[in-house]
Short mmCIF file of C-alpha atoms and ligand atoms in Angstrom, two decimals:
data_model
loop_
_atom_site.label_atom_id
_atom_site.label_comp_id
_atom_site.label_asym_id
_atom_site.label_seq_id
_atom_site.Cartn_x
_atom_site.Cartn_y
_atom_site.Cartn_z
CA MET U 53 -64.88 -2.29 2.46
CA ASP U 54 -67.43 -0.39 0.29
CA ALA U 55 -68.24 1.92 3.15
CA LYS U 56 -67.30 5.96 1.92
CA ALA U 57 -65.56 7.84 3.85
CA ASP U 58 -66.55 11.11 4.31
CA ALA U 59 -66.06 14.49 4.61
CA LYS U 60 -66.56 14.58 8.02
CA HIS U 61 -64.75 13.24 11.24
CA ALA U 62 -64.95 12.84 14.50
CA THR U 63 -62.70 14.65 16.03
CA LEU U 64 -62.32 13.37 20.63
CA THR U 65 -60.70 14.95 23.39
CA LEU U 66 -59.24 12.56 26.28
CA GLY U 67 -57.18 14.58 28.73
CA ASN U 68 -55.26 17.04 26.67
CA LYS U 69 -55.80 14.95 23.50
CA SER U 70 -57.55 15.40 20.39
CA ILE U 71 -58.07 13.23 17.67
CA ASP U 72 -59.56 12.76 14.77
CA PHE U 73 -61.36 9.42 13.68
CA PRO U 74 -62.99 8.74 9.66
CA VAL U 75 -66.81 9.12 9.44
CA LEU U 76 -68.02 6.88 6.68
CA SER U 77 -71.37 7.01 5.10
CA GLY U 78 -73.43 3.86 4.09
CA THR U 79 -75.99 4.11 1.38
CA ILE U 80 -79.03 4.99 3.78
CA GLY U 81 -79.18 4.73 7.36
CA PRO U 82 -76.83 7.09 9.80
CA ASP U 83 -73.21 7.11 9.33
CA VAL U 84 -70.86 5.73 11.71
CA ILE U 85 -68.11 6.52 13.29
CA ASP U 86 -64.90 3.85 12.47
CA ILE U 87 -63.29 3.50 16.19
CA SER U 88 -61.95 0.74 14.92
CA LYS U 89 -57.82 2.86 15.70
CA LEU U 90 -59.42 3.83 19.16
CA TYR U 91 -57.70 1.89 21.37
CA ALA U 92 -53.87 2.23 20.06
CA GLN U 93 -54.71 5.67 19.42
CA THR U 94 -55.45 6.21 22.75
CA GLY U 95 -55.65 3.09 25.35
CA ALA U 96 -58.44 3.35 26.02
CA PHE U 97 -62.28 1.30 24.99
CA THR U 98 -65.33 2.39 23.84
CA TYR U 99 -68.26 2.01 26.36
CA ASP U 100 -72.12 0.10 25.44
CA PRO U 101 -73.22 -2.70 26.85
CA GLY U 102 -75.82 -3.54 24.33
CA TYR U 103 -74.81 -2.30 21.84
CA THR U 104 -76.99 0.26 21.70
CA SER U 105 -75.00 2.54 19.50
CA THR U 106 -72.44 0.38 17.75
CA GLY U 107 -72.60 -1.09 13.93
CA SER U 108 -70.60 -4.70 14.15
CA CYS U 109 -69.59 -5.05 10.80
CA GLU U 110 -70.59 -3.94 6.92
CA SER U 111 -73.56 -6.06 5.53
CA LYS U 112 -74.99 -5.48 2.22
CA ILE U 113 -78.62 -7.67 3.60
CA THR U 114 -81.34 -6.40 5.80
CA TYR U 115 -82.21 -2.01 6.61
CA ILE U 116 -84.25 -1.22 9.06
CA ASP U 117 -84.94 2.13 9.72
CA GLY U 118 -86.54 2.11 13.17
CA ASP U 119 -88.13 5.65 13.96
CA GLU U 120 -89.85 5.11 10.48
CA GLY U 121 -91.30 1.39 10.74
CA VAL U 122 -89.53 0.62 7.75
CA LEU U 123 -88.00 -2.53 6.36
CA LEU U 124 -85.88 -3.61 3.56
CA TYR U 125 -84.19 -7.22 2.73
CA ARG U 126 -81.72 -5.79 0.14
CA GLY U 127 -83.93 -3.02 -1.37
CA TYR U 128 -86.96 -4.70 -0.99
CA PRO U 129 -89.78 -3.39 1.17
CA ILE U 130 -90.92 -6.34 3.33
CA GLU U 131 -94.47 -5.28 2.41
CA GLN U 132 -93.80 -5.95 -1.76
CA LEU U 133 -91.48 -9.21 -1.10
CA ALA U 134 -94.46 -10.76 0.83
CA GLN U 135 -96.47 -10.80 -2.42
CA GLY U 136 -94.05 -12.92 -3.26
CA ASP U 137 -92.96 -16.68 -2.40
CA PHE U 138 -90.31 -17.16 0.76
CA LEU U 139 -87.67 -19.75 -1.33
CA GLU U 140 -87.62 -16.38 -3.72
CA THR U 141 -86.85 -13.72 -0.17
CA CYS U 142 -84.46 -16.90 0.73
CA TYR U 143 -82.44 -16.86 -3.72
CA LEU U 144 -82.96 -13.09 -2.10
CA LEU U 145 -80.77 -12.84 0.87
CA LEU U 146 -78.83 -15.67 -0.20
CA GLU U 147 -76.98 -14.48 -3.93
CA GLY U 148 -78.12 -11.04 -3.35
CA GLU U 149 -80.44 -9.70 -6.35
CA LEU U 150 -84.11 -11.65 -7.19
CA PRO U 151 -84.04 -14.96 -9.71
CA ASN U 152 -86.10 -15.02 -12.84
CA ALA U 153 -87.92 -17.88 -13.54
CA ALA U 154 -85.09 -19.93 -14.50
CA GLN U 155 -82.53 -18.82 -11.54
CA LYS U 156 -86.10 -19.81 -8.74
CA LYS U 157 -86.91 -22.68 -11.26
CA ASP U 158 -83.81 -24.49 -10.50
CA PHE U 159 -83.26 -22.84 -6.43
CA ASP U 160 -86.06 -24.36 -5.63
CA GLU U 161 -85.52 -27.78 -7.38
CA ARG U 162 -82.50 -27.93 -5.02
CA VAL U 163 -83.52 -26.98 -1.79
CA THR U 164 -85.73 -29.29 -2.22
CA LYS U 165 -82.81 -32.35 -3.53
CA HIS U 166 -81.78 -31.54 -0.11
CA THR U 167 -84.60 -31.79 1.86
CA MET U 168 -83.71 -35.50 3.93
CA VAL U 169 -81.83 -36.11 6.88
CA HIS U 170 -79.62 -38.64 6.88
CA GLU U 171 -81.64 -41.87 8.32
CA GLN U 172 -79.46 -42.27 11.73
CA MET U 173 -80.80 -38.64 12.76
CA ALA U 174 -84.20 -40.61 13.26
CA ARG U 175 -81.74 -41.88 16.09
CA PHE U 176 -80.53 -39.75 17.44
CA PHE U 177 -84.46 -38.04 18.55
CA GLN U 178 -84.74 -41.07 20.22
CA GLY U 179 -82.06 -39.73 22.80
CA PHE U 180 -84.53 -36.64 24.10
CA ARG U 181 -87.14 -37.14 27.32
CA ARG U 182 -90.57 -37.26 25.44
CA ASP U 183 -91.26 -33.94 26.66
CA ALA U 184 -87.86 -32.35 26.17
CA HIS U 185 -88.93 -28.26 24.78
CA PRO U 186 -88.52 -28.82 20.77
CA MET U 187 -85.79 -25.95 20.69
CA ALA U 188 -83.60 -28.53 23.33
CA VAL U 189 -83.69 -30.47 20.39
CA MET U 190 -83.63 -27.88 17.33
CA VAL U 191 -79.87 -26.71 19.22
CA ALA U 192 -78.65 -30.11 19.78
CA THR U 193 -80.32 -31.30 16.19
CA VAL U 194 -78.98 -28.47 14.21
CA GLY U 195 -75.59 -29.22 15.55
CA ALA U 196 -75.11 -32.74 15.66
CA LEU U 197 -76.12 -31.97 10.67
CA ALA U 198 -72.11 -30.61 11.10
CA ALA U 199 -71.95 -34.80 12.29
CA PHE U 200 -73.21 -36.05 9.35
CA TYR U 201 -72.56 -33.78 6.51
CA GLN U 202 -69.09 -33.38 6.83
CA ASP U 203 -68.55 -32.90 3.24
CA SER U 204 -69.37 -29.13 3.44
CA THR U 205 -67.85 -27.75 6.16
CA ASP U 206 -64.21 -26.45 4.55
CA ILE U 207 -65.66 -22.40 5.20
CA LYS U 208 -63.06 -21.32 2.47
CA ASP U 209 -63.90 -23.26 -0.14
CA PRO U 210 -67.23 -21.16 -1.80
CA GLN U 211 -69.05 -24.77 -3.48
CA GLN U 212 -69.11 -25.77 -0.20
CA ARG U 213 -70.49 -23.26 1.97
CA MET U 214 -73.79 -23.29 -0.78
CA ILE U 215 -74.30 -27.01 -0.48
CA ALA U 216 -73.46 -26.71 3.85
CA SER U 217 -77.01 -23.31 3.09
CA MET U 218 -79.22 -25.15 1.11
CA ARG U 219 -78.81 -28.12 3.51
CA MET U 220 -79.04 -25.95 6.38
CA ILE U 221 -82.61 -24.31 4.32
CA ALA U 222 -83.64 -27.71 3.47
CA LYS U 223 -82.48 -29.49 6.57
CA VAL U 224 -83.75 -27.59 9.34
CA PRO U 225 -87.94 -27.57 8.71
CA THR U 226 -87.56 -31.05 8.88
CA LEU U 227 -85.81 -31.29 11.77
CA ALA U 228 -88.27 -28.62 13.06
CA ALA U 229 -91.16 -31.09 12.37
CA MET U 230 -88.93 -34.02 13.33
CA ALA U 231 -89.20 -32.24 16.77
CA PHE U 232 -92.75 -31.55 16.51
CA LYS U 233 -93.92 -34.88 15.75
CA TYR U 234 -91.37 -36.75 18.54
CA THR U 235 -93.40 -34.89 21.00
CA VAL U 236 -96.38 -35.92 20.27
CA GLY U 237 -95.51 -39.49 19.80
CA GLN U 238 -96.57 -39.33 15.94
CA PRO U 239 -94.13 -40.78 13.51
CA PHE U 240 -91.74 -38.64 11.01
CA VAL U 241 -93.45 -38.02 8.56
CA TYR U 242 -90.75 -38.32 5.19
CA PRO U 243 -90.52 -34.64 2.92
CA LYS U 244 -92.82 -34.58 -0.23
CA ASN U 245 -90.70 -33.09 -2.48
CA SER U 246 -93.92 -31.96 -5.03
CA LEU U 247 -95.06 -29.14 -2.36
CA THR U 248 -94.44 -26.06 -1.69
CA TYR U 249 -91.97 -25.87 0.84
CA ALA U 250 -94.59 -23.88 3.47
CA GLU U 251 -96.81 -27.42 2.50
CA ASN U 252 -94.22 -29.95 2.69
CA PHE U 253 -93.80 -27.93 6.77
CA LEU U 254 -97.37 -27.90 7.10
CA HIS U 255 -97.73 -31.79 5.83
CA MET U 256 -94.47 -33.05 7.87
CA CYS U 257 -96.25 -31.24 10.82
CA PHE U 258 -99.57 -32.26 10.61
CA ALA U 259 -100.36 -35.13 8.14
CA VAL U 260 -100.13 -38.91 9.67
CA PRO U 261 -99.82 -42.66 7.98
CA CYS U 262 -103.57 -43.85 8.83
CA GLU U 263 -105.67 -41.00 6.57
CA GLU U 264 -105.14 -38.20 3.82
CA TYR U 265 -103.58 -34.94 4.71
CA LYS U 266 -105.03 -31.86 2.63
CA MET U 267 -104.12 -29.13 2.26
CA ASN U 268 -105.63 -25.68 3.47
CA PRO U 269 -104.32 -22.77 0.76
CA VAL U 270 -104.45 -20.32 3.05
CA LEU U 271 -102.87 -21.77 5.80
CA ALA U 272 -99.67 -22.86 3.69
CA ARG U 273 -100.26 -19.12 2.31
CA ALA U 274 -100.29 -17.47 5.49
CA LEU U 275 -97.05 -19.59 7.38
CA ASP U 276 -95.49 -18.71 3.90
CA ARG U 277 -95.74 -15.27 4.66
CA ILE U 278 -94.53 -15.72 8.02
CA PHE U 279 -91.64 -16.48 7.25
CA ILE U 280 -90.94 -14.16 5.01
CA LEU U 281 -91.64 -11.66 8.25
CA HIS U 282 -89.31 -13.66 9.96
CA ALA U 283 -86.16 -13.94 7.21
CA ASP U 284 -84.11 -11.85 8.40
CA HIS U 285 -83.76 -8.59 10.74
CA GLU U 286 -79.77 -7.37 10.08
CA GLN U 287 -77.26 -7.39 12.98
CA ASN U 288 -79.78 -8.84 16.45
CA ALA U 289 -79.12 -10.59 18.55
CA SER U 290 -79.32 -14.30 17.23
CA THR U 291 -77.47 -13.38 14.16
CA SER U 292 -75.21 -12.20 15.42
CA THR U 293 -74.59 -14.86 17.51
CA VAL U 294 -73.85 -16.73 14.39
CA ARG U 295 -72.08 -14.47 13.13
CA SER U 296 -69.31 -14.51 15.88
CA ALA U 297 -69.53 -18.53 16.88
CA GLY U 298 -68.72 -18.59 12.96
CA SER U 299 -66.15 -14.82 12.87
CA SER U 300 -63.68 -18.16 14.65
CA GLY U 301 -63.86 -20.56 11.65
CA ALA U 302 -66.05 -22.62 13.79
CA ASN U 303 -68.08 -25.25 11.80
CA PRO U 304 -71.56 -23.29 9.95
CA PHE U 305 -74.13 -26.18 10.91
CA ALA U 306 -72.14 -25.62 14.80
CA CYS U 307 -73.10 -21.44 14.04
CA ILE U 308 -76.34 -21.77 13.10
CA ALA U 309 -77.29 -24.33 16.50
CA ALA U 310 -75.54 -21.68 18.16
CA GLY U 311 -78.19 -18.62 16.27
CA ILE U 312 -81.22 -21.10 17.62
CA ALA U 313 -80.15 -21.24 21.30
CA CYS U 314 -80.06 -16.84 21.34
CA LEU U 315 -83.48 -17.05 19.49
CA TRP U 316 -84.88 -19.36 22.30
CA GLY U 317 -84.84 -16.39 24.66
CA PRO U 318 -87.47 -14.67 25.26
CA ALA U 319 -86.67 -10.91 24.30
CA HIS U 320 -86.41 -12.05 21.44
CA GLY U 321 -87.82 -15.27 19.66
CA GLY U 322 -89.28 -16.62 22.68
CA ALA U 323 -91.76 -13.47 22.42
CA ASN U 324 -93.79 -15.03 20.67
CA GLU U 325 -94.69 -17.90 22.77
CA ALA U 326 -94.68 -15.55 25.90
CA ALA U 327 -97.56 -13.09 24.15
CA LEU U 328 -99.50 -15.46 24.12
CA GLN U 329 -99.30 -17.11 27.47
CA MET U 330 -100.34 -13.13 27.80
CA LEU U 331 -103.21 -12.71 25.98
CA ALA U 332 -104.39 -16.05 27.68
CA ASP U 333 -103.04 -15.10 31.50
CA ILE U 334 -105.28 -11.41 30.92
CA GLY U 335 -107.56 -14.07 29.96
CA ASP U 336 -110.12 -11.68 29.11
CA VAL U 337 -111.33 -7.67 27.89
CA LYS U 338 -111.55 -7.16 31.45
CA ASN U 339 -108.51 -7.66 33.13
CA ILE U 340 -106.13 -5.00 30.69
CA PRO U 341 -106.82 -2.16 32.61
CA GLU U 342 -105.31 -4.31 35.79
CA PHE U 343 -102.54 -5.67 33.20
CA ILE U 344 -101.58 -2.37 32.46
CA LYS U 345 -101.29 -0.97 35.75
CA ASN U 346 -98.92 -3.47 36.69
CA VAL U 347 -96.82 -3.43 33.63
CA LYS U 348 -96.75 0.70 34.45
CA ASP U 349 -95.27 -0.08 38.09
CA LYS U 350 -91.87 0.86 38.60
CA ASN U 351 -91.57 -2.18 40.76
CA SER U 352 -93.07 -5.12 38.85
CA THR U 353 -90.89 -6.47 36.24
CA ILE U 354 -94.49 -7.87 34.31
CA ARG U 355 -93.27 -6.72 30.76
CA LEU U 356 -95.98 -5.93 27.67
CA MET U 357 -94.84 -8.50 25.32
CA GLY U 358 -94.92 -8.32 22.34
CA PHE U 359 -94.58 -4.46 22.28
CA GLY U 360 -91.61 -2.89 22.10
CA HIS U 361 -88.18 -3.11 20.11
CA ARG U 362 -84.15 -2.52 20.24
CA VAL U 363 -84.65 -0.86 16.90
CA TYR U 364 -88.11 0.07 15.96
CA LYS U 365 -89.35 3.41 17.36
CA ASN U 366 -92.29 3.56 14.95
CA TYR U 367 -94.90 0.41 14.38
CA ASP U 368 -93.13 -2.72 13.23
CA PRO U 369 -93.96 -3.06 8.98
CA ARG U 370 -93.95 -6.29 10.18
CA ALA U 371 -96.66 -6.51 12.38
CA LYS U 372 -98.58 -4.78 9.78
CA LEU U 373 -99.06 -8.33 8.01
CA MET U 374 -97.89 -10.24 10.74
CA GLN U 375 -102.19 -8.55 11.89
CA GLU U 376 -103.35 -9.37 8.13
CA THR U 377 -102.48 -12.20 8.15
CA CYS U 378 -104.10 -13.44 11.71
CA HIS U 379 -107.41 -12.29 10.18
CA GLU U 380 -106.81 -14.31 7.35
CA VAL U 381 -105.68 -17.33 9.20
CA LEU U 382 -108.55 -16.78 11.82
CA LYS U 383 -111.75 -16.62 9.74
CA GLU U 384 -110.44 -20.16 8.23
CA MET U 385 -110.22 -21.80 10.80
CA GLY U 386 -113.25 -20.14 12.07
CA HIS U 387 -111.73 -18.39 15.65
CA ASP U 388 -113.12 -15.29 14.40
CA ASN U 389 -114.52 -15.04 17.72
CA ASP U 390 -111.48 -16.17 19.63
CA PRO U 391 -110.76 -14.04 22.67
CA LEU U 392 -107.15 -13.64 22.67
CA LEU U 393 -107.23 -12.07 19.71
CA LYS U 394 -110.05 -9.38 21.15
CA VAL U 395 -108.40 -9.44 24.72
CA ALA U 396 -105.09 -8.45 21.96
CA MET U 397 -106.89 -6.24 20.25
CA GLU U 398 -108.70 -4.63 22.84
CA LEU U 399 -104.55 -4.43 24.43
CA GLU U 400 -102.92 -2.51 21.83
CA LYS U 401 -105.63 -0.29 21.17
CA ILE U 402 -105.12 0.16 24.41
CA ALA U 403 -101.24 0.73 24.75
CA LEU U 404 -101.78 2.63 21.61
CA SER U 405 -103.34 5.13 23.36
CA ASP U 406 -101.50 5.40 27.03
CA GLU U 407 -98.97 7.74 28.06
CA TYR U 408 -96.37 4.73 29.65
CA PHE U 409 -96.34 3.34 25.64
CA ILE U 410 -96.01 6.69 23.50
CA SER U 411 -93.29 8.84 25.19
CA ARG U 412 -91.03 5.37 25.60
CA LYS U 413 -92.60 4.40 21.88
CA LEU U 414 -93.82 1.20 22.42
CA TYR U 415 -95.27 -0.64 19.52
CA PRO U 416 -96.88 -3.93 18.44
CA ASN U 417 -93.47 -6.03 17.15
CA VAL U 418 -93.68 -9.67 15.21
CA ASP U 419 -94.91 -11.51 17.75
CA PHE U 420 -98.01 -9.44 19.10
CA TYR U 421 -99.80 -10.96 17.16
CA SER U 422 -97.84 -14.68 15.22
CA GLY U 423 -98.78 -16.51 18.81
CA ILE U 424 -102.53 -16.32 17.80
CA THR U 425 -101.83 -17.41 14.48
CA LEU U 426 -100.20 -20.49 14.79
CA LYS U 427 -101.92 -21.68 17.28
CA ALA U 428 -104.67 -20.99 15.10
CA ILE U 429 -102.80 -22.60 11.97
CA GLY U 430 -102.51 -26.31 14.86
CA PHE U 431 -98.75 -25.69 16.34
CA PRO U 432 -98.56 -25.79 20.62
CA THR U 433 -96.72 -23.14 22.26
CA SER U 434 -93.41 -24.66 22.34
CA MET U 435 -93.43 -25.22 18.96
CA PHE U 436 -93.89 -20.99 17.93
CA THR U 437 -89.53 -20.61 18.34
CA VAL U 438 -89.18 -23.36 16.61
CA LEU U 439 -90.93 -21.64 13.03
CA PHE U 440 -89.12 -18.43 13.75
CA ALA U 441 -85.56 -20.61 13.70
CA VAL U 442 -87.52 -22.04 10.42
CA ALA U 443 -87.18 -18.27 8.79
CA ARG U 444 -84.64 -16.92 10.21
CA THR U 445 -82.30 -19.65 8.78
CA VAL U 446 -81.57 -18.54 5.80
CA GLY U 447 -80.57 -14.63 7.59
CA TRP U 448 -78.25 -16.07 9.60
CA ILE U 449 -77.24 -18.19 6.69
CA SER U 450 -76.59 -15.37 4.35
CA GLN U 451 -75.27 -12.82 6.78
CA TRP U 452 -72.32 -16.34 7.80
CA ASN U 453 -71.50 -16.29 4.27
CA GLU U 454 -71.21 -12.28 4.46
CA MET U 455 -68.48 -12.20 6.67
CA ILE U 456 -66.76 -15.35 4.94
CA LYS U 457 -66.82 -13.72 2.45
CA GLU U 458 -64.96 -10.71 3.46
CA PRO U 459 -61.34 -10.97 3.56
CA ASN U 460 -60.11 -9.00 6.13
CA TYR U 461 -63.32 -10.26 8.58
CA LYS U 462 -61.36 -10.88 12.45
CA ILE U 463 -62.52 -13.38 15.10
CA SER U 464 -65.31 -11.06 17.61
CA ARG U 465 -63.65 -10.18 20.73
CA PRO U 466 -65.34 -7.23 22.37
CA ARG U 467 -63.86 -6.17 25.63
CA GLN U 468 -64.42 -4.74 28.47
CA LEU U 469 -64.30 -2.54 31.58
CA TYR U 470 -63.34 -4.46 34.56
CA THR U 471 -64.44 -3.47 37.55
CA GLY U 472 -63.11 -6.89 40.39
CA ALA U 473 -60.64 -6.79 41.77
CA PRO U 474 -57.20 -5.41 41.45
CA LYS U 475 -54.07 -7.53 41.18
CA ARG U 476 -53.93 -9.50 44.32
CA ASP U 477 -51.54 -12.41 45.63
CA TYR U 478 -52.94 -16.52 46.56
CA VAL U 479 -53.07 -17.86 49.87
CA LYS U 480 -52.96 -21.40 50.92
CA VAL U 481 -55.56 -22.70 51.56
CA GLY U 482 -54.25 -23.40 55.15
CA ASP U 483 -53.50 -19.35 55.19
CA ARG U 484 -56.74 -17.92 54.97
CA LYS U 485 -59.00 -16.43 57.78
N1 LIG L 687 -93.44 -3.42 28.44
C1 LIG L 687 -93.80 -2.35 28.82
N2 LIG L 687 -92.62 -1.51 29.03
C2 LIG L 687 -90.85 -2.05 28.43
C3 LIG L 687 -91.43 -2.51 27.07
C4 LIG L 687 -92.70 -3.40 27.10
N3 LIG L 687 -92.55 -5.15 26.02
N4 LIG L 687 -90.12 -2.42 26.67
C5 LIG L 687 -89.73 -1.61 26.75
N5 LIG L 687 -90.51 -1.30 28.26
C6 LIG L 687 -89.76 0.08 29.08
C7 LIG L 687 -89.06 0.05 29.64
O1 LIG L 687 -89.21 -0.66 31.06
C8 LIG L 687 -88.24 0.93 30.02
O2 LIG L 687 -88.86 1.98 30.50
P1 LIG L 687 -87.58 2.56 31.43
O3 LIG L 687 -87.71 4.06 31.08
O4 LIG L 687 -89.10 3.17 31.98
O5 LIG L 687 -87.27 2.33 32.28
C9 LIG L 687 -88.84 1.68 28.45
O6 LIG L 687 -89.47 1.01 28.04
C10 LIG L 687 -87.08 0.70 27.45
O7 LIG L 687 -86.39 -0.30 28.07
P2 LIG L 687 -85.19 -0.93 27.52
O8 LIG L 687 -85.66 -2.04 28.65
O9 LIG L 687 -84.07 -0.45 27.66
O10 LIG L 687 -86.10 -1.08 25.80
P3 LIG L 687 -84.93 -2.38 25.03
O11 LIG L 687 -84.26 -1.51 23.67
O12 LIG L 687 -83.02 -2.76 25.21
O13 LIG L 687 -85.70 -3.58 24.41
C11 LIG L 687 -86.98 -5.46 23.33
C12 LIG L 687 -85.70 -4.59 23.37
C13 LIG L 687 -87.87 -5.79 23.23
C14 LIG L 687 -86.00 -6.18 24.84
C15 LIG L 687 -87.92 -4.37 24.84
O14 LIG L 687 -88.75 -4.17 24.66
C16 LIG L 687 -88.97 -6.82 25.06
O15 LIG L 687 -88.38 -6.77 26.33
N6 LIG L 687 -90.56 -6.45 24.65
C17 LIG L 687 -90.81 -7.51 25.25
C18 LIG L 687 -90.41 -7.99 24.73
C19 LIG L 687 -90.82 -8.94 23.29
O16 LIG L 687 -92.13 -8.22 22.74
N7 LIG L 687 -89.76 -9.63 22.25
C20 LIG L 687 -89.83 -9.29 21.26
C21 LIG L 687 -88.54 -8.61 20.49
S1 LIG L 687 -89.44 -9.04 18.40
C22 LIG L 687 -88.78 -10.12 18.01
C23 LIG L 687 -87.78 -10.73 17.23
O17 LIG L 687 -86.66 -9.54 16.62
O18 LIG L 687 -87.06 -10.72 18.75
#
């Protein structure tokens, strides 16, 4: 552990007993109270559903200041990293420092060499219905990598861990593009190693054998930026899932599949799909007041998708960059007058001046504009969360590596507040009333 024990202590009084707990300080961010000995000392657990006040691990990868709207990867602000390329961000997240030119070249080549998947994976796809959601296909096929690459699953061996990590960063986009091609009934397109990471992904998704694919650099740059913005986000639900799965010593490919499953939910990665659907349902600027009224109604379950965040109580810094990217892509594609963009901009304006949203500190998050952008690039809504998974893979694998490297990491095993039946005796079925 590198966190420093503070001079401060936290004192808990339980009944007539007072116990001191150490307070630990990180480099930046709130202090934490180390309650790991709480149960041993008091026989009580803490209760924090949804972990709103719980730090689950020590990490050096990503820092978020939700009140200020700050996101740092390894100390670098996201706005600055967005000037570079995605593989540079991958190297940074995985290795801890930005690469020099030679390291960057070597890393790019190593990722590139792993982009193909075992040819038998193609047959695996044929077991799915054509209308399967591509996230369902991703959960299965990424998990299945464990069955194909058994030479990189000894998690105690740092070299095997690195090979598994490179394979994941390189092959998840290939599987994502295959999932897309499968649903549209087109032949799979092999990776092309002369292209950049984002270009290769666009090529695998949109090229067809009967004609030359013309790369659009504006779209490739936008996609690369979208990948950077989604690459990591500290201990969010899917990352915590990956760490939790990994804490039992599980296979790394299976851990990433678990992360993908968690990401799928509409409160997490599925929000961009839900946000676009919401904009389409609103349809026209004139319907916004009625929609906002429904969102604010205490008895309704409708939420303004793409708004609000567990950690950001200010404008999500990724949302600002995503808004810029959205305008660039729409302009390039001649969709400047897209009615959904008009609805989104007006909705944002109204929500940001409405007391309901202001008092709850609800601001646009990264997903508010990402759906419109991805749609303009040419992706169907069902692929949005898949793209998020492609980008987040490096974050998951970096966090998993960080945990496994730690000599004394523990299996993730929260406790509970039990409110079920107390102990009672079994009654045979014939004797029950
Ligand atoms: N629309 C309307 N009201 C909202 C919204 C929203 N999007 N989000 C939160 N609220 C209200 C909520 O009803 C509650 O009000 P009250 O105090 O009157 O009961 C209050 O704000 C606090 O909400 P909460 O659910 O306790 O907050 P949370 O931190 O548990 O939820 C969230 C965070 C992201 C799940 C939630 O804001 C949400 O559902 N947003 C919409 C989905 C979304 O855009 N998710 C993407 C997150 S960014 C991408 C990612 O990291 O995966």
